[in-house]
Coordinates of C-alpha atoms in Angstrom, one line a residue:
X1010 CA 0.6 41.6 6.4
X1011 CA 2.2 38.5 7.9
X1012 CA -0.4 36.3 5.6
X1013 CA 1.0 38.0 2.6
X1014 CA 5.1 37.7 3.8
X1015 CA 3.3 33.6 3.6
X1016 CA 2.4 33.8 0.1
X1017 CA 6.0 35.2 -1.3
X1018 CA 7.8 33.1 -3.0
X1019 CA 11.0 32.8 -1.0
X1020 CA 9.2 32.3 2.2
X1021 CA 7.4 29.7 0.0
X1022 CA 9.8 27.7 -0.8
X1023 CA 11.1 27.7 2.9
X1024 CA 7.9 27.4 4.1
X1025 CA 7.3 24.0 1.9
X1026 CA 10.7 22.4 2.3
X1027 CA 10.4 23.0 6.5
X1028 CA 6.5 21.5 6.0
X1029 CA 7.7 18.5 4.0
X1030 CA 11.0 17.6 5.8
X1031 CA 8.8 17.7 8.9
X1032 CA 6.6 15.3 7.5
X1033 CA 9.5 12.7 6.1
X1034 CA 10.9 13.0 9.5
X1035 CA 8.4 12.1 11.9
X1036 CA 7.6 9.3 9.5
X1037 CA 11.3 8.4 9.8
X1038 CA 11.5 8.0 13.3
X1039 CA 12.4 4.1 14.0
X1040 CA 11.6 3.6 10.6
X1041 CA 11.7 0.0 9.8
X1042 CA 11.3 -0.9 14.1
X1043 CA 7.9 -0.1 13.8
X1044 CA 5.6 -2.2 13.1
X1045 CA 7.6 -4.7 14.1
X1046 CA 7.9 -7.7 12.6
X1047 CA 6.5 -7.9 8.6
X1048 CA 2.9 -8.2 7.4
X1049 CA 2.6 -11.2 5.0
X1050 CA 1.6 -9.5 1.8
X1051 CA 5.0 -7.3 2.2
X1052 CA 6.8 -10.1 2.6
X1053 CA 5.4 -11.2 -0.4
X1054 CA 6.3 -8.1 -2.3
X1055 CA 9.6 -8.4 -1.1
X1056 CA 10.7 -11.8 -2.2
X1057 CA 9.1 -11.2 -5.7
X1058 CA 11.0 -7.9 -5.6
X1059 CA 14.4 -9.7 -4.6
X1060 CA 14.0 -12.4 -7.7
X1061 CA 13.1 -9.4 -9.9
X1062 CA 17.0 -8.0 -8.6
X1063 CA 18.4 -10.4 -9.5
X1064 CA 16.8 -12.9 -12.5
X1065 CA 14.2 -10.7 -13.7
X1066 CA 11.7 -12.8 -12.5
X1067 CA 9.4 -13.6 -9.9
X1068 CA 9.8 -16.4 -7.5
X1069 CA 8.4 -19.0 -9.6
X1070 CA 10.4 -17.8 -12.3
X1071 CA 8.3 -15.8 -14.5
X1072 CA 9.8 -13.1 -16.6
X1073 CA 8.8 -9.1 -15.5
X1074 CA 5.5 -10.8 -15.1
X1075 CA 2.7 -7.9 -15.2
X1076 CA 0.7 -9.3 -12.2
X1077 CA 2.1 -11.5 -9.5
X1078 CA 1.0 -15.2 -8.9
X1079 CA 1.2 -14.0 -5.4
X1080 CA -0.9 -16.4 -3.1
X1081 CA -2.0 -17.9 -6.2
X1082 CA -5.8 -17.6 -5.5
X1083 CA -5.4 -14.5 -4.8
X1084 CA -3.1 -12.1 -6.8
X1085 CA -0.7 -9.0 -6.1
X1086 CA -0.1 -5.9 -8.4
X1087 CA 3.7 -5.1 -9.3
X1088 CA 4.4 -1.9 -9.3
X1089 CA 5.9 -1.9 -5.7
X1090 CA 8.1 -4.3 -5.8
X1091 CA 9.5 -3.3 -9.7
X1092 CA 9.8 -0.1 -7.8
X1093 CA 12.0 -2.1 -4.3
X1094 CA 14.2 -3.3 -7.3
X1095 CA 16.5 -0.5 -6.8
X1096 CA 16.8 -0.4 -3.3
X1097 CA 17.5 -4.0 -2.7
X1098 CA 20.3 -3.5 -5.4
X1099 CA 22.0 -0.7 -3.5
X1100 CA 20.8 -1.5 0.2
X1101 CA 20.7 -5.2 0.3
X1102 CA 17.6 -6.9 1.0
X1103 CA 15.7 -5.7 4.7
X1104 CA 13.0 -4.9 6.3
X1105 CA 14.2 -0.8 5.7
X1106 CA 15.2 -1.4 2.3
X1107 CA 11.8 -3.0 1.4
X1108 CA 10.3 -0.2 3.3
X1109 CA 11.8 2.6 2.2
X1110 CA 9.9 2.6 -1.5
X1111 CA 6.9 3.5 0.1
X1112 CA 8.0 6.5 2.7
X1113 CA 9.8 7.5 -0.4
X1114 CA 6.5 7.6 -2.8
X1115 CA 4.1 9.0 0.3
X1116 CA 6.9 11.7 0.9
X1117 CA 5.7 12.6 -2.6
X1118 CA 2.3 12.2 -2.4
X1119 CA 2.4 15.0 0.9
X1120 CA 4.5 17.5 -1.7
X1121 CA 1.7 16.9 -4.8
X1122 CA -0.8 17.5 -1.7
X1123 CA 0.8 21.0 -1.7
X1124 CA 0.6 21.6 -5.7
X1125 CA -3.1 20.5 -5.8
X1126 CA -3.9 22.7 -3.2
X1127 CA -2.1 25.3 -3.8
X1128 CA -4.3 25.2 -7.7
X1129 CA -7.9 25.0 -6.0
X1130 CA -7.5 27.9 -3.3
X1131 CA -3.9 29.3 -3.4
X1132 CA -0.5 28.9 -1.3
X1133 CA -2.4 29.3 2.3
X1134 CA -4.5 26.6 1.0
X1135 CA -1.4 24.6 -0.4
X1136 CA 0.1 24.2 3.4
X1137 CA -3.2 23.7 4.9
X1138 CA -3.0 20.5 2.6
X1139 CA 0.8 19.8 3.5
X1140 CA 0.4 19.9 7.2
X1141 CA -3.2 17.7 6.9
X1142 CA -1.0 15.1 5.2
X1143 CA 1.5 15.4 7.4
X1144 CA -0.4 14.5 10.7
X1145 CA -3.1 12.5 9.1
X1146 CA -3.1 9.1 10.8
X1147 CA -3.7 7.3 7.3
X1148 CA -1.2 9.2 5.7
X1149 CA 1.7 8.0 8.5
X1150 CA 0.4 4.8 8.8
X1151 CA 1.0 3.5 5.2
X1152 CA 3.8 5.4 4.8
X1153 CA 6.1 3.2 7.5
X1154 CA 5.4 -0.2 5.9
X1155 CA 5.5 -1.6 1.9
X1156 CA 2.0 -3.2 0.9
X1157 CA 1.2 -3.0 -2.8
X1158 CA -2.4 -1.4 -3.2
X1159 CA -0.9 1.7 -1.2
X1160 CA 1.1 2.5 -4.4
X1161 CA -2.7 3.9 -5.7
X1162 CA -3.4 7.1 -4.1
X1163 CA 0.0 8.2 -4.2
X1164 CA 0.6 7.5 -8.6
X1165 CA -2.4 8.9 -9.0
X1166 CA -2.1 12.3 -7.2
X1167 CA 0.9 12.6 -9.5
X1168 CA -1.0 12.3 -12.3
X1169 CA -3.5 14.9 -10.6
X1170 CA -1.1 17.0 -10.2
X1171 CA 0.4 16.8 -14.3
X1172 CA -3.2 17.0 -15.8
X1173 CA -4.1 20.0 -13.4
X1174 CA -1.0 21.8 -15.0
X1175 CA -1.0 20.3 -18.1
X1176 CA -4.7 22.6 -18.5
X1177 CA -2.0 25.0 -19.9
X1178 CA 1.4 22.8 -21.2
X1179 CA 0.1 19.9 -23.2
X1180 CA 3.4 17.8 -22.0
X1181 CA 2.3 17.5 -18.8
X1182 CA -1.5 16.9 -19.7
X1183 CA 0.5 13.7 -21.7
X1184 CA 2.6 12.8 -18.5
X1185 CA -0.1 12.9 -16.5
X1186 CA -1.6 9.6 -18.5
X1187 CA 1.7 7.9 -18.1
X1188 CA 0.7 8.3 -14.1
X1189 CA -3.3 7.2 -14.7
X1190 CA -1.6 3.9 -16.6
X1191 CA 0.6 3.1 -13.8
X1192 CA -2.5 3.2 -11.3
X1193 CA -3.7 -0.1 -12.9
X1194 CA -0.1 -1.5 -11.8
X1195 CA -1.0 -0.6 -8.5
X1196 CA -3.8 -2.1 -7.5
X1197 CA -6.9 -3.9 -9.8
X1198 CA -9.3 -1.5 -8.3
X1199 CA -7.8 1.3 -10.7
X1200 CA -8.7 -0.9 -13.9
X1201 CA -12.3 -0.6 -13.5
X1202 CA -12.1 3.2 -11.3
X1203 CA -9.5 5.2 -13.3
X1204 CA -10.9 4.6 -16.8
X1205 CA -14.1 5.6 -15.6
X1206 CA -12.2 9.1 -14.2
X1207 CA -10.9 9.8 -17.4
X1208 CA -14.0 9.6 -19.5
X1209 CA -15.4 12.3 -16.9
X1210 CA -12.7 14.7 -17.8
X1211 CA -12.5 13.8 -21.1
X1212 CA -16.2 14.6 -21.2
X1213 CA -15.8 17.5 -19.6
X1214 CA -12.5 19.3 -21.1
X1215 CA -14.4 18.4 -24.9
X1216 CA -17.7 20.3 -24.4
X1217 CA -15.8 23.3 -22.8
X1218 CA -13.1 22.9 -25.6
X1219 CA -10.2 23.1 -23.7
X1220 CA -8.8 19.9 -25.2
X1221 CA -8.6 19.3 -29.0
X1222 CA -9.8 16.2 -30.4
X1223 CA -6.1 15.0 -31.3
X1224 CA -4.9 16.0 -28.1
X1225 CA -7.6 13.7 -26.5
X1226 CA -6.4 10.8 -28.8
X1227 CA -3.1 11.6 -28.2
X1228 CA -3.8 11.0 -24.1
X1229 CA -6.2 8.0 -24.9
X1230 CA -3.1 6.6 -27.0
X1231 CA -0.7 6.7 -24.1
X1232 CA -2.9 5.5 -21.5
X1233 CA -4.0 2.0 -23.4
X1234 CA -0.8 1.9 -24.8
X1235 CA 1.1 1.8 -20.7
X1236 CA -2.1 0.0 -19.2
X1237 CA -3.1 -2.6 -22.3
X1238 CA -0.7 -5.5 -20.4
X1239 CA -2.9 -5.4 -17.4
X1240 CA -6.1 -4.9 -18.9
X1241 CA -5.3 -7.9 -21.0
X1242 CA -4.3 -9.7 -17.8
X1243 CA -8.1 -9.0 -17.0
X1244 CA -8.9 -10.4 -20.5
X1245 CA -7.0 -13.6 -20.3
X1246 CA -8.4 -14.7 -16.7
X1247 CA -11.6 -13.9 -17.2
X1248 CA -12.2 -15.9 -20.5
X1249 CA -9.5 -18.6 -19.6
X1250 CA -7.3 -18.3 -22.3
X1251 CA -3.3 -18.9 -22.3
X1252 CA 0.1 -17.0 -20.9
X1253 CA 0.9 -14.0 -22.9
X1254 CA 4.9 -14.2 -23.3
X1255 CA 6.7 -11.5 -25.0
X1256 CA 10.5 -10.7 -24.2
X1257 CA 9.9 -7.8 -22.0
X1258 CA 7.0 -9.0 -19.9
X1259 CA 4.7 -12.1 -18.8
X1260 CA 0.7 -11.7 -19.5
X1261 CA 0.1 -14.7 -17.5
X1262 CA -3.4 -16.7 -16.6
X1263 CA -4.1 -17.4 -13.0
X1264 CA -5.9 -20.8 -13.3
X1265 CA -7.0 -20.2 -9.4
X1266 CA -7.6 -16.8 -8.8
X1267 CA -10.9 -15.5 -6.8
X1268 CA -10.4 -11.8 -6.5
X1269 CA -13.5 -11.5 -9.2
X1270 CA -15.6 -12.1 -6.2
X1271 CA -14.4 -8.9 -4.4
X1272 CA -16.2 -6.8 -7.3
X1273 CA -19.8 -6.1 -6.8
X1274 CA -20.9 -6.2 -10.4
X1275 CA -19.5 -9.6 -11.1
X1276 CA -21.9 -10.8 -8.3
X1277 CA -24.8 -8.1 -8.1
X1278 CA -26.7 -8.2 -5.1
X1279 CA -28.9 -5.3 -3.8
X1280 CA -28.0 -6.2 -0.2
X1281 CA -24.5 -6.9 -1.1
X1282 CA -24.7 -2.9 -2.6
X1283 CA -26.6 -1.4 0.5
X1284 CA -24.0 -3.3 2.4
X1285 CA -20.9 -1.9 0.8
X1286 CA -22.8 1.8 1.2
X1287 CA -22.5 1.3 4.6
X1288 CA -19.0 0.0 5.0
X1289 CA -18.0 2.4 3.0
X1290 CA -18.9 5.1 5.3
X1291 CA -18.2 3.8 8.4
X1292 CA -14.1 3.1 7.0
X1293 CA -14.1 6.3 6.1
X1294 CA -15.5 8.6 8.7
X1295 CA -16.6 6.0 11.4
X1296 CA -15.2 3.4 13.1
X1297 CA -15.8 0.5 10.6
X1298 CA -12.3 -1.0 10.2
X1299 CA -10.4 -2.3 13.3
X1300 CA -7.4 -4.0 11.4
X1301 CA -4.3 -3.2 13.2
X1302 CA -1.9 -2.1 9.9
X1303 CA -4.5 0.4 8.6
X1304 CA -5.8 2.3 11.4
X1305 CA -5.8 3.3 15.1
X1306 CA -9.9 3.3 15.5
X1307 CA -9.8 6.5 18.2
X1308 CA -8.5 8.9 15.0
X1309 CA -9.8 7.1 12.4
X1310 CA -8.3 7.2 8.8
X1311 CA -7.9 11.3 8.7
X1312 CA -9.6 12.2 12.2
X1313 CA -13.4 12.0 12.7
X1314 CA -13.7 16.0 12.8
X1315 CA -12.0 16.2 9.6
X1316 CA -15.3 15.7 8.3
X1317 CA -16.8 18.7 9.8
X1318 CA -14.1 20.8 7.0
X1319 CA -14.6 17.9 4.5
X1320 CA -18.2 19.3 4.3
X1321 CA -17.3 22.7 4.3
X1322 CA -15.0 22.0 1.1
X1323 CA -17.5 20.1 -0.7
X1324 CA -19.9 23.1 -1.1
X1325 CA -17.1 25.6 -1.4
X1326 CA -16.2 23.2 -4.0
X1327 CA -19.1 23.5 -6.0
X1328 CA -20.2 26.7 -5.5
X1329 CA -16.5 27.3 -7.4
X1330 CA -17.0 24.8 -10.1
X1331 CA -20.4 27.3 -10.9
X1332 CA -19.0 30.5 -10.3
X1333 CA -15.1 30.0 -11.6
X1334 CA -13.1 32.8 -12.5
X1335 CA -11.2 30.9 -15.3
X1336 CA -11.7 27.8 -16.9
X1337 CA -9.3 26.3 -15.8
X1338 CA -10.3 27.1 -11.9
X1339 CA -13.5 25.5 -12.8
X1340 CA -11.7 22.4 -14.8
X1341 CA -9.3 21.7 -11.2
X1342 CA -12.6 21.7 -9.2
X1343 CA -13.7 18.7 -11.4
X1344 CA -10.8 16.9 -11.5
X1345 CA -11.0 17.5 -7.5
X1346 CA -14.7 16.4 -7.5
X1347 CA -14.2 13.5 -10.1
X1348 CA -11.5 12.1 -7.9
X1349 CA -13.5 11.7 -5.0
X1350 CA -16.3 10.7 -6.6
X1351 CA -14.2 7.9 -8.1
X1352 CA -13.4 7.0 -4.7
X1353 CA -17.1 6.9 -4.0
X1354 CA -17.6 4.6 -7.1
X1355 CA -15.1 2.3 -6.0
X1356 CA -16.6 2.2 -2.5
X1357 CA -20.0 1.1 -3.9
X1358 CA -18.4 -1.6 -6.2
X1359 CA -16.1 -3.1 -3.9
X1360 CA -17.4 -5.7 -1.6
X1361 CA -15.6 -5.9 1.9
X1362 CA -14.3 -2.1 1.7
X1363 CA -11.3 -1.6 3.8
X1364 CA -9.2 1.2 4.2
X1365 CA -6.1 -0.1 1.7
X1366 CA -8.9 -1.0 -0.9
X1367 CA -10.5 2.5 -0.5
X1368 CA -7.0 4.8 -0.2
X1369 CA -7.2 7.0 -3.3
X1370 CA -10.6 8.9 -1.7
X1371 CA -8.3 10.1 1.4
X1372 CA -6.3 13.1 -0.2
X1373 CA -9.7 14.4 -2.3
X1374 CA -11.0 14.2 1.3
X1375 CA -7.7 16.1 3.0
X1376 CA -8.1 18.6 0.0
X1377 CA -11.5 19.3 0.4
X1378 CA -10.8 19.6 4.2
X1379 CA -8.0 22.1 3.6
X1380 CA -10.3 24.5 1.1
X1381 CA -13.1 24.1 3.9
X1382 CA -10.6 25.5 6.1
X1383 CA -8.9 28.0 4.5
X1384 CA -13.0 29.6 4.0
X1385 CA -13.1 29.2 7.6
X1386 CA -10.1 31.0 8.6
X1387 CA -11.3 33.9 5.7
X1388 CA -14.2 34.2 7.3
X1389 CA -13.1 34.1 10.8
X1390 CA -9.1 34.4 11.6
X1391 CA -9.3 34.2 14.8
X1392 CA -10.3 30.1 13.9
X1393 CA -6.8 29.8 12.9
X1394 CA -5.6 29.1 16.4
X1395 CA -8.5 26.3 17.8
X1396 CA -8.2 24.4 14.5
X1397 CA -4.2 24.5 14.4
X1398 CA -4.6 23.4 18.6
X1399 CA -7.1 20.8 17.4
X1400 CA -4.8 18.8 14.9
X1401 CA -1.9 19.5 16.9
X1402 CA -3.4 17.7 20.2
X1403 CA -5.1 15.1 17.8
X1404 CA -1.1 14.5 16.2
X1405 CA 0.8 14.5 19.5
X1406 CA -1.8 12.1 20.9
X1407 CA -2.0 9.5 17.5
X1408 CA 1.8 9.3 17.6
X1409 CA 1.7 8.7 21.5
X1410 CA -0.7 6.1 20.8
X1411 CA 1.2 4.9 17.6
X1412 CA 4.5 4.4 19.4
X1413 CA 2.6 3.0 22.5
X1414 CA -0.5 0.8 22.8
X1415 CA -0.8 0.5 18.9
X1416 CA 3.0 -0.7 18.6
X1417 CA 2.0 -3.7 21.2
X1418 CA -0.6 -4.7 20.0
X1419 CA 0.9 -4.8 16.1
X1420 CA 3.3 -7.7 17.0
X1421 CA 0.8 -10.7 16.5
X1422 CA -0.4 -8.8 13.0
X1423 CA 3.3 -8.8 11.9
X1424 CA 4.1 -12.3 13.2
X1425 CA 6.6 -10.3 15.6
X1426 CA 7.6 -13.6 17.4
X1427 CA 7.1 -15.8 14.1
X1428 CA 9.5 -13.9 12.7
X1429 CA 12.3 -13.1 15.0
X1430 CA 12.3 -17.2 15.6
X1431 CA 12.9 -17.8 12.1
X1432 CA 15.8 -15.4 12.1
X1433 CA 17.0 -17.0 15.4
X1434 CA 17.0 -20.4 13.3
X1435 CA 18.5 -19.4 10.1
X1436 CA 21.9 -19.0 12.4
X1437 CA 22.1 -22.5 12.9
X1438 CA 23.7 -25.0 11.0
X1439 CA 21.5 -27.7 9.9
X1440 CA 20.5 -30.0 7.3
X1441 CA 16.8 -29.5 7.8
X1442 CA 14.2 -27.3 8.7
X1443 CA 10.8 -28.5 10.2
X1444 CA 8.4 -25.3 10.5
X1445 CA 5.5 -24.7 12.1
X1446 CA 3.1 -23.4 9.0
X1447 CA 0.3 -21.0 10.2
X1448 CA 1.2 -18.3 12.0
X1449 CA -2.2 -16.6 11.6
X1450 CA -4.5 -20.1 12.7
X1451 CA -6.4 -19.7 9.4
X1452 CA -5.4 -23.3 7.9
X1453 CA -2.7 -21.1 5.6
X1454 CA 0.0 -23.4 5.2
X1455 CA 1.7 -21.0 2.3
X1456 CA 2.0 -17.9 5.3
X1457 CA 4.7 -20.0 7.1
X1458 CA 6.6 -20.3 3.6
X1459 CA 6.4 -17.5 2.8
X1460 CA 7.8 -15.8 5.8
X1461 CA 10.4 -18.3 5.7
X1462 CA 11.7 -16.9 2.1
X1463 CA 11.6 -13.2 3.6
X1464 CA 13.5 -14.1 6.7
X1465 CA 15.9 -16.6 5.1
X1466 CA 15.9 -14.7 1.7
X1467 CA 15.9 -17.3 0.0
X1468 CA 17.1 -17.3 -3.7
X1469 CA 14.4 -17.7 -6.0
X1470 CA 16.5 -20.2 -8.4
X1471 CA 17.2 -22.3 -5.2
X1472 CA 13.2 -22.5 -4.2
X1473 CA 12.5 -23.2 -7.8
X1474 CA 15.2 -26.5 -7.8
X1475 CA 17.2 -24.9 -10.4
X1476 CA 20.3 -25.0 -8.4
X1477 CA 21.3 -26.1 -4.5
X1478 CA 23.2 -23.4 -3.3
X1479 CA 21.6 -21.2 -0.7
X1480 CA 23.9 -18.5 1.0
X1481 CA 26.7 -19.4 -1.1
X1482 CA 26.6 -23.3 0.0
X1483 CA 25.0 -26.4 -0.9
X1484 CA 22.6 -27.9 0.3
X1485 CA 19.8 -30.2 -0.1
X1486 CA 17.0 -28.8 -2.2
X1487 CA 14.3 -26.5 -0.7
X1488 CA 11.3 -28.9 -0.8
X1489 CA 13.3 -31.4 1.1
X1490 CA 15.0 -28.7 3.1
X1491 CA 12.2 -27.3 4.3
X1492 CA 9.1 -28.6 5.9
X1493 CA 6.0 -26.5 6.5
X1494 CA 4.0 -29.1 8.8
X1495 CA 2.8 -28.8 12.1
X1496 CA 4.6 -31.6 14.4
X1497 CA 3.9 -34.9 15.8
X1498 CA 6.2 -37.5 17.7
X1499 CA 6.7 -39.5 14.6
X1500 CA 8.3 -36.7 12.6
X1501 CA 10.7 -36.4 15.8
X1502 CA 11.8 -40.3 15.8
X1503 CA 12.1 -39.7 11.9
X1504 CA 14.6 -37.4 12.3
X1505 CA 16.5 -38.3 15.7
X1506 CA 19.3 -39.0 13.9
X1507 CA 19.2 -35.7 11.4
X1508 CA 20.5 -32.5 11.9
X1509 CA 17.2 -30.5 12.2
X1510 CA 16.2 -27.4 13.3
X1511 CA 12.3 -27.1 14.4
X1512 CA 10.3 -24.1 14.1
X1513 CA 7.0 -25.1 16.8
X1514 CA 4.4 -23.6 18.7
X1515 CA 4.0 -23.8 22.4
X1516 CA 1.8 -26.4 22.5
X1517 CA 3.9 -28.4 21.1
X1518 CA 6.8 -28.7 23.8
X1519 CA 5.9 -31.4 25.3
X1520 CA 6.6 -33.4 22.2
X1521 CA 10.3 -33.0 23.3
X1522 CA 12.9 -34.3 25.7
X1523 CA 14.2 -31.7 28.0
X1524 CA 17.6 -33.7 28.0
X1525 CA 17.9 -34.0 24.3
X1526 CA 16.7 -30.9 23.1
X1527 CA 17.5 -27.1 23.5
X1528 CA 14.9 -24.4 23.4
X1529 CA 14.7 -21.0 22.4
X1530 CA 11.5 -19.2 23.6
X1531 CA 10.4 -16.0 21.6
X1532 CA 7.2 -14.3 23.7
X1533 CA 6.3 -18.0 24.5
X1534 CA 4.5 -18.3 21.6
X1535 CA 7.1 -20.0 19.9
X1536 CA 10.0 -22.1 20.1
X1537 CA 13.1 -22.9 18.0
X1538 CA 14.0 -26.4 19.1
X1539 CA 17.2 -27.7 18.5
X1540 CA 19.3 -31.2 19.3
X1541 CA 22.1 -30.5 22.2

């Protein structure tokens, strides 16, 4: 009786908003606190995304480029920070307002967990799925800081969702391809995984004539029509041919780029291919990634018994795609299955698989999981109560852990110290700034600069030497402004007589006079030096 009262509508609707403004606000709690300090590919996103507010550029200038220069061996998709444009307008430019795009775009990824769900195995099913989300330790994770590959899992459940439905209303089947496009905008992973994805459905919906053959040129149209700039992106830097410029967006040619070497078929290798097996599984259900941002390695991405219902859900999964009820029950259990084998695929062809470049398998997995337990609980209903105990403990104890040990030890990833020095120093008057370039000790002089622009915010036409003005004064330009050096005694009787700020290690001190200098210590790792 009371399971039915669940499945009601009005209840529904209660039950779903309670579920889902649960999930936004634990993930809200100290948003933009913790992590503390700012990971340097978000910092990145974040200056490209303040240029784009206000000269419709990046920071080197480049109109609505399609794909960021980024580090410039090493590129960044776009879609995040087109999509911080907004909020930096209204908010101002932060750590929260940089932030918030990506709690706003996992808040909807939890609520298309529901509609997905609730299509394979029913409204039980659909806030199994919800409450999975909500206390999955990948899920909460991501959701709290603004890197750009993260955009993937969640643009793509959207368009999961819209092609599900769209089995029945041909606009939403169209939508949905809007969605698939914007995947390759999200990370370069989708360019060679979501086309693949699509010719498996569109496989599959022909031979069991559910989709016409206009209909199927119709999607094909609008997905190559949305995702042709980035795949000619591809084309241009892999032949080395010249800058697209049109006057809405940049197709541009990165002259150094390297991220061809992270794809396993541009460098085949049968080790190299037993090797990404393996890291594949162990990111996924084992203990195979220890980077701070991405995981706590206790939980693991969703919870190492997850897998236990993951395998559950798999079979149920097929034994549904053979004995379906409707074609269109058996059409949403291949889209389900396609998905994750996707994620497989991209596993295999990925080399150094980590958790960000693997995200769009985790909600096929928390899907599966929630129809492997929704058979249990039919089976058995007295399960209900160990299962609900065993993610509630498992929740209570990752946000403990979170908002505890993980917190502590997140403030060298995010350059917690770095950081809060170079806000310290941009409140002092000075003609110069000598900075201490490699906050990570990996010989990357560009980290140091690029944390600079973040925490100075530092107007992209003043960094390009179009004008001088910085904070509404002028100053001297930033190449002469700013030094990204590591110090030496000479530097310091260069400048005696200048008005300089220095940004310096701890080893470093010694290089100063205790009489002439002040110093500011942040966590004594670093020191913002200044004359008295």
């Amino acid at each position: 009786m009371f399971m039915e009262k669940l499945k009601q509508g009005k209840f529904e609707i209660f039950i779903v908003v309670v579920l889902l403004f649960g999930g936004i606000f634990i993930r809200a709690f100290h948003f933009g606190i913790s992590p503390v300090g700012i990971h340097q590919d978000e910092a990145m996103a974040a200056v490209d995304a303040l240029a784009l507010s206000k000269y419709g550029t990046d920071r080197f200038g480049m109109p609505y480029p399609v794909h960021f220069t980024a580090w410039g061996y090493g590129q960044m998709s776009v879609l995040l920070s087109y999509f911080m444009v907004p909020f930096i307008k209204i908010m101002g430019f932060s750590i929260v307002s940089v932030r918030l795009p990506m709690l706003v775009i996992s808040s909807i990824g939890l609520m298309m967990l529901y509609f997905v769900a609730r299509k394979l195995y029913g409204v039980i099913a659909g806030y199994v799925a919800l409450l999975l989300g909500c206390v999955c330790p990948w899920h909460y994770m991501q959701s709290r800081w603004s890197l750009d590959c993260n955009m993937f899992p969640h643009i793509f459940i959207i368009g999961v969702v819209l092609l599900m439905y769209g089995l029945k209303k041909r606009w939403m089947m169209y939508l949905s391809m809007v969605f698939f496009a914007l995947c390759s905008y999200c990370y370069g992973i989708a360019n060679y995984s979501v086309p693949l994805f699509l010719l498996v459905m569109a496989i599959v919906l022909c031979k069991d004539k559910i989709v016409k053959t206009h209909e199927l040129i119709i999607s094909m149209f609008i997905y190559l029509l949305i995702a042709l700039p980035e795949f000619l992106v591809m084309i241009i830097n892999l032949f080395g041919l010249e800058t697209i410029e049109t006057p809405l967006f940049t197709i541009p040619y990165f002259p150094e780029s390297v991220r061809s070497n992270d794809i396993l078929f541009m460098n085949f290798s049968f080790s190299q291919l037993l090797e990404n097996i393996g890291d594949m599984i162990a990111v996924v259900w084992g203990k195979g990634e220890t980077t701070i941002s991405a995981t706590i390695v206790e939980f693991g991405p969703l919870y190492h018994f997850t897998v236990i219902f993951f395998l559950i859900g798999l079979v149920v999964a097929f034994s549904k795609m053979r004995r379906y009820t409707s074609k269109e029950e058996k059409m949403c259990y291949v889209i389900l299955l396609a998905w994750f084998f996707m994620g497989i695929w991209i596993g295999i062809m990925t080399n150094g698989v980590l958790i960000h470049r693997i995200n769009v398998i985790f909600y096929s997995i928390l899907l599966l999981a929630a129809v492997g337990i929704c058979w249990c609980i039919e089976k058995w209903k007295l399960l209900v109560y160990p299962i609900v105990a065993l993610y509630g403990v498992s929740a209570l104890l990752f946000l403990s852990a979170y908002f505890g040990e993980w917190t502590e030890k997140s403030r060298d990833f995010y350059f917690e110290s770095y950081v809060n020095a170079l806000n310290y120093a941009k409140t002092l008057e000075c003609d110069y700034y000598h900075i201490f370039p490699d906050p990570q000790w990996t010989d990357h002089y560009e980290l140091g600069r690029i944390l600079t622009m973040f925490c100075h915010e530092i107007d992209a036409e003043y960094f390009q030497g179009i004008t001088n003005v910085q904070d509404g004064k002028e100053v001297l330009p930033f190449d002469e402004r700013y030094t990204f050096e590591e110090i030496d005694a000479q530097t310091i009787r260069d400048f005696s007589d200048k008005s300089i700020v220095y940004l310096i290690n701890g080893k470093d001190l010694k290089l100063f006079s205790q009489e002439e200098y002040e110093f500011v210590s942040f966590y004594d790792s670093y020191y913002v030096v200044s004359r008295k």
